mmCIF file of C-alpha atoms in Angstrom:
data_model
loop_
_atom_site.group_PDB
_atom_site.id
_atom_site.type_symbol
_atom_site.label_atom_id
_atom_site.label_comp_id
_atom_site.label_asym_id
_atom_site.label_seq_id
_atom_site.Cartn_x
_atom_site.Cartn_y
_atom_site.Cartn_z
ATOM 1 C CA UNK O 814 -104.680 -99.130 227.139
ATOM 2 C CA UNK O 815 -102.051 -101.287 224.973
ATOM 3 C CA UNK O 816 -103.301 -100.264 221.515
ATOM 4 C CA UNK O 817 -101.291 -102.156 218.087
ATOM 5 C CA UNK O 818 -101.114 -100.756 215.171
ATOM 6 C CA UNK O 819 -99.813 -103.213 212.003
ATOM 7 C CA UNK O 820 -99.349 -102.240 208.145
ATOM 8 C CA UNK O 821 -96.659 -101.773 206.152
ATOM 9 C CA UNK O 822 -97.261 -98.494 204.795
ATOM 10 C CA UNK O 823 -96.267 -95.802 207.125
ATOM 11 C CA UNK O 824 -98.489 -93.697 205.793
ATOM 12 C CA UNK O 825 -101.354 -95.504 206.728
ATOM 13 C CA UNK O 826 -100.129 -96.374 210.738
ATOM 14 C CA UNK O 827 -99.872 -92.540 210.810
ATOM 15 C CA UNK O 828 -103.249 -92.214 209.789
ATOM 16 C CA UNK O 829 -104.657 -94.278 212.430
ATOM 17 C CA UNK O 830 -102.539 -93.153 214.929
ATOM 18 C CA UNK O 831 -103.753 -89.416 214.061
ATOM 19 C CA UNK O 832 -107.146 -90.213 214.310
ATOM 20 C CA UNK O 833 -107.636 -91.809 217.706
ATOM 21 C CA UNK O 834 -108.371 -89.170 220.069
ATOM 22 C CA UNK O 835 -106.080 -87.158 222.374
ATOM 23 C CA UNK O 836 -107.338 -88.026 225.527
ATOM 24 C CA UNK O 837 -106.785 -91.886 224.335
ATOM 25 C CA UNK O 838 -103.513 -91.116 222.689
ATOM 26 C CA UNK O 839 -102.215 -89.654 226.200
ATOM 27 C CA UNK O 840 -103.821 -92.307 228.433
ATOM 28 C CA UNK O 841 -102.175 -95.211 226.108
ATOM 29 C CA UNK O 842 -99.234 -96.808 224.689
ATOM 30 C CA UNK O 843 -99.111 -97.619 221.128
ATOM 31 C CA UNK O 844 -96.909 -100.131 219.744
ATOM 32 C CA UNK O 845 -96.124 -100.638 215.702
ATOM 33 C CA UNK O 846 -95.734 -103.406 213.470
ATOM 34 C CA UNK O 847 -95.196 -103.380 209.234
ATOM 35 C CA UNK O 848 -96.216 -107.169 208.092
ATOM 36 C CA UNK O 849 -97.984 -110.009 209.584
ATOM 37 C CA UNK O 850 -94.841 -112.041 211.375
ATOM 38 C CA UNK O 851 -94.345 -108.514 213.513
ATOM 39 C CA UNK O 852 -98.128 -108.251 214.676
ATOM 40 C CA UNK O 853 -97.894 -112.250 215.735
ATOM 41 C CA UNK O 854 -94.607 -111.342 217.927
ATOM 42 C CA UNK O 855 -95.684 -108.060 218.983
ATOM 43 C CA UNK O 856 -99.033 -109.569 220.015
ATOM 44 C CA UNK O 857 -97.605 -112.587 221.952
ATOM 45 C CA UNK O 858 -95.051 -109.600 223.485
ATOM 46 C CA UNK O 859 -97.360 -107.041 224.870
ATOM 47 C CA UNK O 860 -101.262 -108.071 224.919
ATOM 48 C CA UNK O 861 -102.916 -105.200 223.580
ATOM 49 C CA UNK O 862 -106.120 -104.580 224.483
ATOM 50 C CA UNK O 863 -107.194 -103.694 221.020
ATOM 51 C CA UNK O 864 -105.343 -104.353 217.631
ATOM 52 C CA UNK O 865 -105.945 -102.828 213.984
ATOM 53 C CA UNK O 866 -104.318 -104.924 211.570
ATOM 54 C CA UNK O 867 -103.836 -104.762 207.368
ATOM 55 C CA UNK O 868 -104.242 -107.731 205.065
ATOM 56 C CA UNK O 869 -101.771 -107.165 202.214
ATOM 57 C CA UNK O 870 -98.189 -106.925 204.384
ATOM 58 C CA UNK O 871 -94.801 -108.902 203.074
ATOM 59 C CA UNK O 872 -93.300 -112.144 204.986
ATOM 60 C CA UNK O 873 -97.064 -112.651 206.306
ATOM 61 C CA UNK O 874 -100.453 -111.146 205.104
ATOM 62 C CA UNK O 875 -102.943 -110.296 207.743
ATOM 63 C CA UNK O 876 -105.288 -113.198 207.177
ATOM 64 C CA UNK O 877 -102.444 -115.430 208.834
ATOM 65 C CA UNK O 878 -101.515 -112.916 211.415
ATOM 66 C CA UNK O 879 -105.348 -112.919 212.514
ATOM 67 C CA UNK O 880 -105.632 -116.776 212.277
ATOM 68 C CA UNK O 881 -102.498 -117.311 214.498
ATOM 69 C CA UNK O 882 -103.416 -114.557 216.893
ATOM 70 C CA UNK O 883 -106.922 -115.670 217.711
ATOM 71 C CA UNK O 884 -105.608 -119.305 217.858
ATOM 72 C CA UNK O 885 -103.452 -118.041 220.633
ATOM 73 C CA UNK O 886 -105.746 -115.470 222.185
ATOM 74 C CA UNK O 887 -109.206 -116.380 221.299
ATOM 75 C CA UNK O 888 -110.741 -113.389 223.015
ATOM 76 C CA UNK O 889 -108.368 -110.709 220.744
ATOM 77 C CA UNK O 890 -110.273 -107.774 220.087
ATOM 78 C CA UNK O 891 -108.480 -107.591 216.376
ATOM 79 C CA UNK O 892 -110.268 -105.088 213.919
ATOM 80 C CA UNK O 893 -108.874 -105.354 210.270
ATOM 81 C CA UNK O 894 -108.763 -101.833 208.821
ATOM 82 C CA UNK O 895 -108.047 -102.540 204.985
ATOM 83 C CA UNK O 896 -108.686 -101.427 201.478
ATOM 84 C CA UNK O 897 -109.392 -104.614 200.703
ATOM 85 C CA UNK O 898 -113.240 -104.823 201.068
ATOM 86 C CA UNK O 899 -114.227 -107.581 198.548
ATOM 87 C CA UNK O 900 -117.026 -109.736 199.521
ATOM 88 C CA UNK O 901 -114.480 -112.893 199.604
ATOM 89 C CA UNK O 902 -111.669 -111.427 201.888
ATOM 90 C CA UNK O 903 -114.785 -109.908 204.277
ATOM 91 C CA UNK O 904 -115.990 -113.663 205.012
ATOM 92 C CA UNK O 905 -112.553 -114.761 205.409
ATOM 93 C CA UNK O 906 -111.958 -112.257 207.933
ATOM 94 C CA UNK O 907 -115.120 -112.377 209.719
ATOM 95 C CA UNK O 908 -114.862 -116.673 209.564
ATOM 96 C CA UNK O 909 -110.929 -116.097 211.489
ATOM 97 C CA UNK O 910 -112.602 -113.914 214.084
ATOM 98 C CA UNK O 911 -112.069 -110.396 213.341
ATOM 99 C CA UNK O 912 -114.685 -108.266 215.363
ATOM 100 C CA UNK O 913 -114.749 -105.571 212.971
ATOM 101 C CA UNK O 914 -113.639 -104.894 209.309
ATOM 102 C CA UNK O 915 -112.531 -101.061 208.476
ATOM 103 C CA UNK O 916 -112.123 -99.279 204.785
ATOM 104 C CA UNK O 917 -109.216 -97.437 204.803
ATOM 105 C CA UNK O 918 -109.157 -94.853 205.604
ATOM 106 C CA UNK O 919 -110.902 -95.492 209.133
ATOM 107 C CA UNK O 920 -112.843 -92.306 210.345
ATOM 108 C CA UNK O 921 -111.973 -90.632 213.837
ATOM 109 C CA UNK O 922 -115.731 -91.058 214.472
ATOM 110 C CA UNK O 923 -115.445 -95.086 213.715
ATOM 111 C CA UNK O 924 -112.218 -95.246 215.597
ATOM 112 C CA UNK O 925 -113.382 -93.605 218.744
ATOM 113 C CA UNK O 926 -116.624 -95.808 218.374
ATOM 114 C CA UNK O 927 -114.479 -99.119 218.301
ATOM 115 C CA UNK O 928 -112.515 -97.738 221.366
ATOM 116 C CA UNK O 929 -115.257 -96.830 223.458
ATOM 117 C CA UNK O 930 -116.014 -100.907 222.867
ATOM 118 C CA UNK O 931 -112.969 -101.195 224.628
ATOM 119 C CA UNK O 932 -112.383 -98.591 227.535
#
């Protein structure tokens, strides 16, 4: 599995990365981004199977990077994991295609969930 992990805060990729399991971790390669212009490339570049993707990121937020992603790959399986939970930016990212929206910080339980969508 080709898993993507995009935010700016290093802090935060670390996080995810930590919480998906082992077994997954092993089995998988895992590819970083830090802003919305590196998760378009990166996307285009290696196809992941599954993406988790912040909004607020310099050069390009994530709304844009999820907009120009599922315009070029409609099926992306792109979940936005974000602090960012207002009732606004959840219909915006639901209306670009998202198939999930996460509050950071994303559980190992909800991660391994959204994986097991994948697998």
């Amino acid at each position: 599995m080709k898993i993507l992990i995009v935010d700016d805060t290093k802090l935060s990729r670390a996080m995810i990365i930590k919480r998906i399991p082992d077994n997954v971790k092993n089995s998988s390669k895992i590819f970083l981004g830090t802003n919305g212009r590196e998760a378009v490339e990166l996307y285009k570049e290696i196809k992941p199977d599954i993406t988790f993707l912040d909004l607020t990121m310099p050069e390009m937020d994530g709304f844009k990077a999820l907009e120009i992603i599922r315009a070029y790959d409609p099926d992306a399986q792109v979940y936005v994991v974000t602090a960012d939970i207002q009732a606004k930016a959840r219909e915006r990212i639901i209306a670009l295609g998202a198939k999930g929206i996460e509050k950071k910080p994303i559980d190992e339980s909800r991660i391994v969930q959204i994986l097991a969508t994948i697998q």
